Amino acid sequence: MAGPSGKKEKADKAGPSGGGKKKKDVKKETGLGLSVKKDENFGEWYSEVCKHEMIEYYDISGCYILRPWSMAIWEIMQTFFDAEIKKMKVKNCYFPLFVSPGVLEKEKDHIEGFAPEVAWVTKSGKSDLEVPIAIRPTSETVMYPYYSKWIRGHRDLPLKLNQWCNVVRWEFSNPTPFIRSREFLWQEGHTAFATKEEADEEVLQILELYRRIYEEYLAVPVVKGMKSENEKFAGGLYTTSVEAFIPNTGRGVQGATSHCLGQNFAKMFEINFENEKGETEMVWQNSWAYSTRTIGVMIMTHGDDKGLILPPKVASVQVVVIPVPYKDANTQGIFDACTATVSALSEAGIRAEDDLRDNYSPGWKYSNWEMKGVPLRIEIGPRDLENDQVRTVRRDNGVKEDIPRGNLVEHVKELLEKIQQNMYEVARQKREACVQEIRTWDEFISALNQKKLILAPWCDEEEVERDVKARTKGETGAAKTLCSPFEQPELPEGTLCFASGKPAKKWTYWGRSY
């Protein structure tokens, strides 16, 4: 907000009354702002951003308290996704947190994939349980014994259930808020069909919803593709995923997964149905999930040296209105204008709040709300009151603009749309700048050391991927396949695999990952 001279006006320490009595001292601007830069110490930067009202560290390692600022983001995504899957006739349910050992261990490949992460309840009070009880790492084995009970004939299909719940995976290495935690929130869908064609179709429908969560809501670009045999869901037929990439660390992030389980679990849990001809068949199954990891990917992608930057679509507060009074100004008039502005925006469906606290300076408030990532700030001072205008300041690029109050609502709506689009475009350009197409092993190692998202021709052999992992293992982790994109570049005849020298079958993204 510019003063009469065109410079920022100095804020008065007086409160709304504007009187001459000494008010509370404005708090010193200490303890606000980040102590490290994103490019210099990414891990510490991320931790500091998360701790500013997104999470609180808990006294059990790897567990975090989700504070309202982050929980609101989860709820907005949940509202979108829940409505979309209900259009697909998916119904919500809830299954218990506990799993008996016999059921958990029924599908051998599945439990082998999760065994190191399974947490067990072994005591009740001071007494040992006769049989330990597992806490769900995922719910296939929890739910499928009952699918066997509920599905009898073709008229019982498809069965489409989803649950919003928590799961526990006892991660022992490098717990990271939102990205790798021992307990997290997610949705998990579990569906059963009469035919593989129906299952295949749903896998891609759900994957598209996950793309929309990332790109349309979180403004994070992702690649849709197929996971390798080594990286697919344990016990499943095939796994599709949306993959994000964090340029600062050169690491991929598996954003969400949609699995076709085939008939493997149906065989183990005897989920059979009588078809229209009176013959017994096994169902085809899918499972699909996204979690609070989405929030971590958003923070990593958009945050800067001032803190968090929230895309407007998921911000619980899209606009914050801050009064900028100074000595002898009509402080009450300014405060009234702030309140009226919030009311007008709120009535138009914009999530807006004012910050009328009189024990903080406007400068402190600017920094605080910037750190929290609110997409748009509106400042109102004496000059703005006089000219019937407000000043807007964008969080994504810092652009300031004076706009008349008469068309404030329309202008703010347009600005929020532009911020959302710009955040996605900036993130996409940064991601694209990191993509490097390679053909040889030497080029692969060079790109890996430069933290690139590597697109390489591959022979699609499991042993070759395991060999690449072994050869690149180091302090920063081994390289692996991220996904083979559905949109495949042309693969000229005679192209060889970068790692084995055998004929290449596809292009695949490789890199280190979280």
Short mmCIF file of C-alpha atoms in Angstrom, two decimals:
data_model
loop_
_atom_site.label_atom_id
_atom_site.label_comp_id
_atom_site.label_asym_id
_atom_site.label_seq_id
_atom_site.Cartn_x
_atom_site.Cartn_y
_atom_site.Cartn_z
CA MET A 1 0.00 0.00 0.00
CA ALA A 2 1.60 3.22 -1.11
CA GLY A 3 1.42 6.44 0.92
CA PRO A 4 0.94 10.01 -0.36
CA SER A 5 4.57 10.20 -1.40
CA GLY A 6 4.36 6.93 -3.32
CA LYS A 7 6.47 5.19 -0.69
CA LYS A 8 5.29 2.58 1.78
CA GLU A 9 3.64 4.25 4.72
CA LYS A 10 4.98 3.67 8.18
CA ALA A 11 2.45 1.83 10.32
CA ASP A 12 1.13 3.36 13.50
CA LYS A 13 1.40 1.31 16.65
CA ALA A 14 -2.00 2.53 17.76
CA GLY A 15 -4.95 0.17 17.52
CA PRO A 16 -8.25 0.54 15.66
CA SER A 17 -9.31 3.60 17.64
CA GLY A 18 -6.42 5.61 16.25
CA GLY A 19 -6.23 7.40 19.61
CA GLY A 20 -3.13 8.88 21.11
CA LYS A 21 -2.90 6.53 24.09
CA LYS A 22 -0.01 4.14 24.05
CA LYS A 23 -1.16 0.71 22.95
CA LYS A 24 0.51 -2.66 23.29
CA ASP A 25 4.06 -2.63 22.03
CA VAL A 26 4.33 -4.09 18.55
CA LYS A 27 6.07 -7.42 18.87
CA LYS A 28 9.64 -7.50 17.69
CA GLU A 29 9.95 -9.23 14.33
CA THR A 30 12.04 -12.07 15.63
CA GLY A 31 11.71 -15.77 15.03
CA LEU A 32 9.97 -15.10 11.72
CA GLY A 33 11.48 -16.10 8.40
CA LEU A 34 13.52 -19.09 7.33
CA SER A 35 17.09 -19.58 8.50
CA VAL A 36 18.19 -21.46 5.36
CA LYS A 37 17.67 -21.07 1.62
CA LYS A 38 15.95 -23.71 -0.49
CA ASP A 39 18.91 -24.08 -2.87
CA GLU A 40 21.50 -24.29 -0.09
CA ASN A 41 20.03 -26.81 2.35
CA PHE A 42 16.85 -28.31 0.94
CA GLY A 43 16.22 -30.75 3.79
CA GLU A 44 16.44 -28.12 6.51
CA TRP A 45 14.45 -25.66 4.40
CA TYR A 46 11.66 -28.21 3.94
CA SER A 47 11.57 -29.00 7.64
CA GLU A 48 11.28 -25.31 8.57
CA VAL A 49 8.48 -24.67 6.07
CA CYS A 50 6.54 -27.69 7.33
CA LYS A 51 6.93 -26.58 10.95
CA HIS A 52 5.30 -23.22 10.22
CA GLU A 53 1.72 -24.25 11.01
CA MET A 54 1.62 -27.23 8.61
CA ILE A 55 2.77 -29.93 11.04
CA GLU A 56 4.03 -30.34 14.57
CA TYR A 57 6.60 -32.96 15.45
CA TYR A 58 5.29 -35.72 17.71
CA ASP A 59 7.16 -37.58 20.44
CA ILE A 60 7.17 -40.79 18.37
CA SER A 61 9.67 -40.61 15.51
CA GLY A 62 8.10 -40.62 12.07
CA CYS A 63 4.68 -39.47 13.34
CA TYR A 64 3.43 -35.95 12.82
CA ILE A 65 0.49 -33.81 13.91
CA LEU A 66 -1.38 -32.36 10.93
CA ARG A 67 -2.36 -28.85 11.92
CA PRO A 68 -5.47 -27.10 10.51
CA TRP A 69 -3.48 -25.31 7.79
CA SER A 70 -2.47 -28.62 6.17
CA MET A 71 -5.63 -30.53 7.10
CA ALA A 72 -7.68 -28.00 5.15
CA ILE A 73 -5.68 -28.83 2.01
CA TRP A 74 -6.39 -32.53 2.50
CA GLU A 75 -10.10 -31.83 2.98
CA ILE A 76 -10.31 -29.80 -0.25
CA MET A 77 -8.71 -32.62 -2.25
CA GLN A 78 -10.93 -35.14 -0.47
CA THR A 79 -14.07 -33.19 -1.41
CA PHE A 80 -13.07 -33.20 -5.08
CA PHE A 81 -12.02 -36.84 -5.27
CA ASP A 82 -14.92 -38.19 -3.23
CA ALA A 83 -17.45 -36.51 -5.51
CA GLU A 84 -15.71 -37.84 -8.62
CA ILE A 85 -15.57 -41.47 -7.50
CA LYS A 86 -19.22 -41.32 -6.45
CA LYS A 87 -20.02 -40.41 -10.07
CA MET A 88 -18.32 -43.73 -10.89
CA LYS A 89 -20.69 -45.51 -8.43
CA VAL A 90 -17.96 -46.11 -5.86
CA LYS A 91 -19.33 -46.30 -2.31
CA ASN A 92 -17.52 -45.40 0.91
CA CYS A 93 -17.08 -47.88 3.75
CA TYR A 94 -14.77 -48.51 6.69
CA PHE A 95 -12.86 -51.64 7.70
CA PRO A 96 -10.99 -52.24 10.99
CA LEU A 97 -7.42 -51.13 11.56
CA PHE A 98 -6.30 -54.58 12.78
CA VAL A 99 -5.37 -57.64 10.71
CA SER A 100 -4.93 -61.21 11.88
CA PRO A 101 -1.59 -62.85 10.94
CA GLY A 102 -3.28 -65.68 9.09
CA VAL A 103 -5.12 -63.33 6.75
CA LEU A 104 -2.19 -60.94 6.31
CA GLU A 105 0.16 -63.74 5.30
CA LYS A 106 -2.25 -65.44 2.92
CA GLU A 107 -0.88 -63.71 -0.20
CA LYS A 108 2.84 -64.56 -0.11
CA ASP A 109 4.21 -61.95 -2.55
CA HIS A 110 2.05 -59.25 -1.01
CA ILE A 111 3.21 -59.74 2.57
CA GLU A 112 6.84 -60.13 1.51
CA GLY A 113 6.58 -56.65 -0.03
CA PHE A 114 5.24 -55.13 3.18
CA ALA A 115 6.76 -57.35 5.90
CA PRO A 116 9.54 -54.96 7.01
CA GLU A 117 7.00 -52.15 7.51
CA VAL A 118 4.25 -54.04 9.37
CA ALA A 119 3.69 -52.92 12.98
CA TRP A 120 2.38 -55.52 15.42
CA VAL A 121 0.30 -55.31 18.60
CA THR A 122 1.77 -57.89 20.99
CA LYS A 123 0.39 -56.89 24.41
CA SER A 124 -2.92 -56.10 26.09
CA GLY A 125 -2.08 -54.26 29.29
CA LYS A 126 0.78 -56.28 30.78
CA SER A 127 -0.29 -59.57 29.21
CA ASP A 128 1.13 -60.92 25.98
CA LEU A 129 -1.45 -61.58 23.29
CA GLU A 130 -1.78 -65.24 22.39
CA VAL A 131 -1.69 -64.23 18.73
CA PRO A 132 -0.09 -60.90 17.71
CA ILE A 133 -2.29 -58.58 15.65
CA ALA A 134 -0.96 -56.54 12.71
CA ILE A 135 -1.87 -52.91 12.05
CA ARG A 136 -2.88 -52.45 8.43
CA PRO A 137 -0.14 -51.25 6.05
CA THR A 138 -2.84 -51.45 3.33
CA SER A 139 -6.20 -53.19 3.31
CA GLU A 140 -6.28 -55.84 0.58
CA THR A 141 -6.02 -58.68 3.07
CA VAL A 142 -8.40 -56.92 5.49
CA MET A 143 -11.18 -56.52 2.95
CA TYR A 144 -10.98 -59.44 0.54
CA PRO A 145 -12.20 -62.23 2.83
CA TYR A 146 -15.48 -60.30 2.94
CA TYR A 147 -15.53 -59.74 -0.82
CA SER A 148 -15.54 -63.53 -1.03
CA LYS A 149 -18.56 -63.57 1.25
CA TRP A 150 -20.48 -60.77 -0.50
CA ILE A 151 -19.86 -61.76 -4.14
CA ARG A 152 -21.78 -64.81 -5.30
CA GLY A 153 -23.13 -64.15 -8.77
CA HIS A 154 -22.65 -61.78 -11.71
CA ARG A 155 -25.42 -59.52 -10.38
CA ASP A 156 -23.19 -58.74 -7.36
CA LEU A 157 -20.64 -57.15 -9.69
CA PRO A 158 -19.07 -54.74 -9.99
CA LEU A 159 -18.33 -54.19 -6.30
CA LYS A 160 -16.73 -50.77 -5.83
CA LEU A 161 -15.69 -49.68 -2.35
CA ASN A 162 -13.44 -46.93 -1.02
CA GLN A 163 -12.36 -45.99 2.47
CA TRP A 164 -10.79 -42.81 3.85
CA CYS A 165 -8.53 -43.93 6.66
CA ASN A 166 -5.06 -44.04 8.17
CA VAL A 167 -2.46 -46.74 7.64
CA VAL A 168 0.76 -47.54 9.46
CA ARG A 169 4.04 -48.44 7.77
CA TRP A 170 6.91 -48.57 10.19
CA GLU A 171 9.47 -46.70 8.09
CA PHE A 172 12.92 -46.86 9.66
CA SER A 173 14.93 -44.75 7.23
CA ASN A 174 14.73 -40.98 6.90
CA PRO A 175 11.18 -40.17 8.01
CA THR A 176 10.11 -36.94 6.31
CA PRO A 177 6.89 -35.00 7.00
CA PHE A 178 4.21 -35.91 4.47
CA ILE A 179 6.66 -37.83 2.25
CA ARG A 180 7.71 -40.75 4.46
CA SER A 181 5.87 -41.17 7.75
CA ARG A 182 4.95 -44.11 9.94
CA GLU A 183 1.27 -43.18 9.93
CA PHE A 184 -0.47 -41.30 7.17
CA LEU A 185 -3.92 -40.50 5.84
CA TRP A 186 -5.10 -41.79 2.49
CA GLN A 187 -8.01 -43.12 0.53
CA GLU A 188 -7.88 -46.65 -0.78
CA GLY A 189 -10.28 -47.94 -3.38
CA HIS A 190 -10.88 -51.67 -3.84
CA THR A 191 -13.03 -52.84 -6.73
CA ALA A 192 -14.03 -56.17 -8.27
CA PHE A 193 -15.27 -56.79 -11.82
CA ALA A 194 -16.47 -59.65 -14.00
CA THR A 195 -13.99 -58.87 -16.79
CA LYS A 196 -10.43 -57.64 -17.20
CA GLU A 197 -11.62 -55.01 -19.68
CA GLU A 198 -13.72 -53.32 -16.99
CA ALA A 199 -10.82 -53.41 -14.55
CA ASP A 200 -8.39 -51.98 -17.12
CA GLU A 201 -10.78 -49.13 -17.90
CA GLU A 202 -11.19 -48.16 -14.26
CA VAL A 203 -7.42 -48.19 -13.61
CA LEU A 204 -6.99 -45.37 -16.14
CA GLN A 205 -10.10 -43.47 -15.02
CA ILE A 206 -8.73 -43.30 -11.48
CA LEU A 207 -5.23 -42.41 -12.68
CA GLU A 208 -6.71 -39.45 -14.55
CA LEU A 209 -8.36 -38.25 -11.32
CA TYR A 210 -4.95 -38.43 -9.62
CA ARG A 211 -3.44 -36.38 -12.44
CA ARG A 212 -6.16 -33.80 -11.93
CA ILE A 213 -5.45 -33.60 -8.18
CA TYR A 214 -1.81 -32.84 -8.87
CA GLU A 215 -2.06 -30.64 -11.94
CA GLU A 216 -5.42 -28.88 -11.50
CA TYR A 217 -5.43 -28.51 -7.72
CA LEU A 218 -1.81 -28.65 -6.50
CA ALA A 219 -0.36 -27.10 -9.71
CA VAL A 220 2.26 -29.86 -9.83
CA PRO A 221 3.12 -31.40 -13.22
CA VAL A 222 3.15 -35.21 -13.30
CA VAL A 223 3.80 -38.00 -15.78
CA LYS A 224 1.29 -40.81 -16.18
CA GLY A 225 2.89 -44.18 -16.83
CA MET A 226 3.43 -47.84 -16.05
CA LYS A 227 5.67 -49.08 -13.24
CA SER A 228 8.25 -51.78 -13.95
CA GLU A 229 7.83 -55.36 -12.77
CA ASN A 230 10.30 -54.66 -9.97
CA GLU A 231 8.44 -51.53 -8.85
CA LYS A 232 4.83 -52.68 -9.24
CA PHE A 233 2.52 -53.37 -6.29
CA ALA A 234 3.44 -56.59 -4.50
CA GLY A 235 1.04 -59.33 -5.62
CA GLY A 236 -0.56 -57.21 -8.37
CA LEU A 237 -0.75 -57.72 -12.14
CA TYR A 238 0.44 -54.24 -13.10
CA THR A 239 0.75 -50.78 -11.53
CA THR A 240 0.18 -47.37 -13.08
CA SER A 241 1.26 -44.17 -11.39
CA VAL A 242 1.56 -40.43 -11.62
CA GLU A 243 5.17 -39.39 -11.06
CA ALA A 244 6.33 -35.98 -9.88
CA PHE A 245 9.90 -34.67 -9.84
CA ILE A 246 11.63 -32.29 -7.42
CA PRO A 247 14.28 -30.28 -9.34
CA ASN A 248 16.09 -29.08 -6.19
CA THR A 249 16.96 -32.62 -5.11
CA GLY A 250 16.86 -34.39 -8.46
CA ARG A 251 14.46 -36.99 -7.04
CA GLY A 252 11.27 -38.45 -8.37
CA VAL A 253 8.19 -38.88 -6.19
CA GLN A 254 5.57 -41.54 -6.75
CA GLY A 255 2.52 -39.31 -6.49
CA ALA A 256 -0.31 -41.86 -6.50
CA THR A 257 -0.91 -45.37 -7.82
CA SER A 258 -3.70 -47.24 -9.55
CA HIS A 259 -3.15 -51.01 -9.61
CA CYS A 260 -4.75 -53.81 -11.56
CA LEU A 261 -4.49 -56.78 -9.21
CA GLY A 262 -5.60 -59.27 -11.85
CA GLN A 263 -7.00 -62.47 -10.35
CA ASN A 264 -4.20 -63.25 -7.90
CA PHE A 265 -6.02 -62.07 -4.79
CA ALA A 266 -9.26 -63.58 -6.07
CA LYS A 267 -7.49 -66.93 -6.20
CA MET A 268 -6.02 -66.58 -2.69
CA PHE A 269 -9.26 -65.40 -1.09
CA GLU A 270 -11.63 -67.44 -3.27
CA ILE A 271 -13.54 -64.47 -4.66
CA ASN A 272 -15.61 -66.30 -7.25
CA PHE A 273 -18.91 -65.61 -8.98
CA GLU A 274 -21.36 -67.50 -11.14
CA ASN A 275 -21.53 -65.95 -14.61
CA GLU A 276 -24.61 -65.67 -16.81
CA LYS A 277 -23.98 -69.16 -18.20
CA GLY A 278 -23.91 -70.66 -14.72
CA GLU A 279 -20.13 -71.15 -14.80
CA THR A 280 -17.83 -70.26 -11.91
CA GLU A 281 -15.24 -67.56 -12.58
CA MET A 282 -12.78 -65.50 -10.53
CA VAL A 283 -13.25 -61.75 -10.33
CA TRP A 284 -10.78 -59.18 -11.65
CA GLN A 285 -9.68 -56.64 -9.05
CA ASN A 286 -8.17 -53.20 -8.74
CA SER A 287 -6.85 -51.14 -5.86
CA TRP A 288 -5.88 -47.48 -5.96
CA ALA A 289 -4.72 -44.86 -3.48
CA TYR A 290 -3.36 -41.39 -2.89
CA SER A 291 -2.21 -40.02 0.45
CA THR A 292 -1.11 -36.94 2.37
CA ARG A 293 2.19 -37.32 0.47
CA THR A 294 0.48 -35.05 -2.06
CA ILE A 295 0.90 -32.14 0.36
CA GLY A 296 4.64 -32.74 0.70
CA VAL A 297 5.08 -32.78 -3.07
CA MET A 298 3.22 -29.46 -3.31
CA ILE A 299 5.43 -27.86 -0.62
CA MET A 300 8.64 -29.07 -2.29
CA THR A 301 7.53 -27.93 -5.74
CA HIS A 302 6.32 -24.41 -5.00
CA GLY A 303 7.94 -23.20 -1.77
CA ASP A 304 10.62 -20.50 -1.88
CA ASP A 305 12.99 -18.71 0.50
CA LYS A 306 10.05 -16.86 2.07
CA GLY A 307 8.20 -20.09 2.88
CA LEU A 308 5.18 -21.87 1.50
CA ILE A 309 3.33 -20.90 -1.68
CA LEU A 310 -0.19 -22.32 -1.86
CA PRO A 311 -2.10 -22.79 -5.11
CA PRO A 312 -5.40 -20.89 -4.73
CA LYS A 313 -7.53 -24.00 -5.31
CA VAL A 314 -6.26 -25.70 -2.15
CA ALA A 315 -5.58 -22.67 0.06
CA SER A 316 -7.90 -22.51 3.06
CA VAL A 317 -7.32 -18.74 2.96
CA GLN A 318 -7.02 -17.48 -0.61
CA VAL A 319 -6.87 -13.78 0.24
CA VAL A 320 -5.66 -12.04 3.40
CA VAL A 321 -6.62 -8.39 3.92
CA ILE A 322 -4.21 -6.30 6.00
CA PRO A 323 -4.80 -2.73 7.26
CA VAL A 324 -1.85 -0.34 6.94
CA PRO A 325 -2.61 2.60 9.24
CA TYR A 326 -0.17 5.27 10.28
CA LYS A 327 -0.16 8.18 12.66
CA ASP A 328 -3.16 10.53 12.40
CA ALA A 329 -4.81 8.24 9.80
CA ASN A 330 -8.47 7.27 9.95
CA THR A 331 -7.63 3.92 11.50
CA GLN A 332 -11.22 2.89 12.14
CA GLY A 333 -12.14 3.72 8.56
CA ILE A 334 -9.30 1.54 7.33
CA PHE A 335 -10.37 -1.32 9.58
CA ASP A 336 -13.97 -0.98 8.38
CA ALA A 337 -12.79 -1.07 4.76
CA CYS A 338 -10.85 -4.29 5.49
CA THR A 339 -13.91 -5.91 7.06
CA ALA A 340 -16.13 -4.83 4.14
CA THR A 341 -13.60 -6.20 1.65
CA VAL A 342 -13.55 -9.59 3.36
CA SER A 343 -17.36 -9.67 3.41
CA ALA A 344 -17.61 -8.88 -0.32
CA LEU A 345 -15.05 -11.53 -1.24
CA SER A 346 -16.58 -14.15 1.08
CA GLU A 347 -20.06 -13.58 -0.36
CA ALA A 348 -18.58 -14.29 -3.82
CA GLY A 349 -17.23 -17.65 -2.63
CA ILE A 350 -13.63 -16.50 -2.16
CA ARG A 351 -11.95 -17.73 1.02
CA ALA A 352 -10.81 -14.46 2.62
CA GLU A 353 -9.74 -13.30 6.08
CA ASP A 354 -8.54 -10.03 7.57
CA ASP A 355 -5.70 -9.58 10.04
CA LEU A 356 -6.69 -6.77 12.39
CA ARG A 357 -4.32 -7.66 15.22
CA ASP A 358 -2.92 -4.46 16.71
CA ASN A 359 0.16 -5.95 18.37
CA TYR A 360 1.93 -6.75 15.09
CA SER A 361 3.21 -4.32 12.48
CA PRO A 362 2.01 -4.61 8.87
CA GLY A 363 5.52 -5.68 7.86
CA TRP A 364 5.45 -8.57 10.32
CA LYS A 365 2.03 -9.60 9.06
CA TYR A 366 3.25 -9.53 5.45
CA SER A 367 6.10 -11.89 6.30
CA ASN A 368 3.89 -14.18 8.37
CA TRP A 369 1.23 -14.60 5.70
CA GLU A 370 3.87 -14.97 3.01
CA MET A 371 5.45 -17.78 5.00
CA LYS A 372 2.03 -19.44 5.29
CA GLY A 373 1.70 -19.21 1.52
CA VAL A 374 -1.56 -17.28 1.13
CA PRO A 375 -1.90 -16.68 -2.65
CA LEU A 376 -3.00 -13.04 -2.54
CA ARG A 377 -2.57 -10.18 -0.08
CA ILE A 378 -4.71 -7.06 -0.08
CA GLU A 379 -3.39 -3.94 1.67
CA ILE A 380 -5.59 -1.00 2.63
CA GLY A 381 -4.11 2.24 3.92
CA PRO A 382 -5.08 5.95 4.07
CA ARG A 383 -4.34 6.61 0.42
CA ASP A 384 -6.32 3.55 -0.63
CA LEU A 385 -9.24 4.73 1.51
CA GLU A 386 -9.06 8.16 -0.06
CA ASN A 387 -8.94 6.77 -3.63
CA ASP A 388 -11.51 4.01 -3.02
CA GLN A 389 -8.98 1.34 -4.04
CA VAL A 390 -6.92 -1.50 -2.62
CA ARG A 391 -3.46 -2.80 -3.35
CA THR A 392 -3.05 -6.47 -4.28
CA VAL A 393 0.23 -8.36 -3.87
CA ARG A 394 0.67 -11.81 -5.43
CA ARG A 395 2.53 -14.46 -3.43
CA ASP A 396 3.76 -16.39 -6.48
CA ASN A 397 5.64 -13.54 -8.16
CA GLY A 398 5.34 -10.49 -5.88
CA VAL A 399 3.52 -8.35 -8.49
CA LYS A 400 1.65 -5.42 -6.93
CA GLU A 401 -1.37 -3.68 -8.39
CA ASP A 402 -3.75 -0.92 -7.28
CA ILE A 403 -7.36 -1.74 -8.20
CA PRO A 404 -10.66 0.11 -7.66
CA ARG A 405 -12.91 -1.37 -5.00
CA GLY A 406 -15.82 -1.22 -7.44
CA ASN A 407 -14.65 -4.23 -9.45
CA LEU A 408 -12.66 -5.88 -6.67
CA VAL A 409 -14.43 -9.25 -6.67
CA GLU A 410 -14.10 -9.82 -10.43
CA HIS A 411 -10.47 -8.73 -10.39
CA VAL A 412 -9.57 -11.00 -7.46
CA LYS A 413 -11.24 -13.99 -9.14
CA GLU A 414 -9.18 -13.36 -12.27
CA LEU A 415 -6.00 -12.94 -10.23
CA LEU A 416 -6.53 -16.23 -8.39
CA GLU A 417 -7.02 -18.04 -11.69
CA LYS A 418 -3.86 -16.45 -13.10
CA ILE A 419 -1.88 -17.42 -9.98
CA GLN A 420 -3.06 -21.02 -10.24
CA GLN A 421 -2.12 -21.20 -13.93
CA ASN A 422 1.21 -19.45 -13.44
CA MET A 423 2.23 -21.75 -10.58
CA TYR A 424 1.60 -24.80 -12.76
CA GLU A 425 3.42 -23.31 -15.73
CA VAL A 426 6.47 -22.28 -13.69
CA ALA A 427 6.65 -25.75 -12.13
CA ARG A 428 6.24 -27.41 -15.54
CA GLN A 429 9.05 -25.35 -17.06
CA LYS A 430 11.36 -26.17 -14.14
CA ARG A 431 10.54 -29.87 -14.48
CA GLU A 432 11.05 -29.85 -18.27
CA ALA A 433 14.43 -28.16 -17.84
CA CYS A 434 15.50 -31.18 -15.76
CA VAL A 435 14.51 -33.84 -18.30
CA GLN A 436 17.50 -35.30 -20.13
CA GLU A 437 17.26 -37.88 -22.88
CA ILE A 438 20.25 -40.23 -22.91
CA ARG A 439 21.41 -43.23 -24.95
CA THR A 440 24.51 -44.60 -23.20
CA TRP A 441 25.59 -45.62 -19.71
CA ASP A 442 28.14 -42.80 -19.48
CA GLU A 443 25.45 -40.27 -20.38
CA PHE A 444 23.18 -41.87 -17.77
CA ILE A 445 25.75 -41.50 -14.96
CA SER A 446 26.53 -37.92 -15.98
CA ALA A 447 22.81 -36.99 -15.98
CA LEU A 448 22.27 -38.75 -12.66
CA ASN A 449 25.08 -36.76 -11.06
CA GLN A 450 23.47 -33.57 -12.40
CA LYS A 451 20.17 -34.46 -10.68
CA LYS A 452 18.31 -34.93 -13.94
CA LEU A 453 15.05 -36.70 -14.70
CA ILE A 454 16.44 -39.23 -17.14
CA LEU A 455 14.53 -40.55 -20.15
CA ALA A 456 16.33 -43.61 -21.49
CA PRO A 457 15.73 -46.47 -23.94
CA TRP A 458 15.37 -49.71 -21.98
CA CYS A 459 15.12 -53.41 -22.75
CA ASP A 460 12.43 -53.83 -20.05
CA GLU A 461 14.23 -56.65 -18.23
CA GLU A 462 13.98 -56.97 -14.45
CA GLU A 463 17.57 -58.17 -14.06
CA VAL A 464 18.88 -55.12 -15.92
CA GLU A 465 17.00 -52.77 -13.59
CA ARG A 466 18.38 -54.61 -10.56
CA ASP A 467 21.86 -54.27 -12.04
CA VAL A 468 21.40 -50.52 -12.54
CA LYS A 469 20.35 -50.19 -8.89
CA ALA A 470 23.41 -52.12 -7.74
CA ARG A 471 25.81 -50.12 -9.90
CA THR A 472 24.45 -46.73 -8.78
CA LYS A 473 24.04 -47.47 -5.09
CA GLY A 474 25.60 -44.79 -2.92
CA GLU A 475 25.02 -42.37 -0.07
CA THR A 476 22.25 -40.57 -1.97
CA GLY A 477 20.45 -43.77 -2.94
CA ALA A 478 20.35 -45.95 -6.03
CA ALA A 479 18.73 -45.06 -9.34
CA LYS A 480 15.69 -47.00 -10.48
CA THR A 481 12.84 -46.79 -12.95
CA LEU A 482 10.21 -44.20 -12.11
CA CYS A 483 7.73 -45.13 -14.84
CA SER A 484 7.43 -45.81 -18.56
CA PRO A 485 5.29 -42.91 -19.81
CA PHE A 486 2.09 -43.70 -21.65
CA GLU A 487 3.01 -40.97 -24.14
CA GLN A 488 6.05 -42.66 -25.66
CA PRO A 489 8.49 -40.73 -27.85
CA GLU A 490 9.37 -42.42 -31.13
CA LEU A 491 11.80 -45.32 -30.64
CA PRO A 492 13.87 -45.64 -33.84
CA GLU A 493 14.49 -49.16 -35.04
CA GLY A 494 17.80 -50.49 -33.79
CA THR A 495 17.84 -48.38 -30.62
CA LEU A 496 19.73 -50.20 -27.87
CA CYS A 497 19.15 -50.27 -24.13
CA PHE A 498 21.42 -47.77 -22.36
CA ALA A 499 22.33 -50.30 -19.65
CA SER A 500 22.47 -53.71 -21.33
CA GLY A 501 23.11 -53.00 -24.99
CA LYS A 502 20.16 -55.24 -25.90
CA PRO A 503 17.40 -54.03 -28.23
CA ALA A 504 15.33 -51.37 -26.46
CA LYS A 505 11.58 -51.92 -26.10
CA LYS A 506 10.46 -48.60 -24.62
CA TRP A 507 11.43 -45.25 -23.22
CA THR A 508 11.48 -45.14 -19.44
CA TYR A 509 12.06 -42.42 -16.85
CA TRP A 510 14.89 -43.20 -14.43
CA GLY A 511 16.28 -41.41 -11.41
CA ARG A 512 16.67 -41.41 -7.66
CA SER A 513 13.45 -41.16 -5.73
CA TYR A 514 11.92 -40.50 -2.32
#
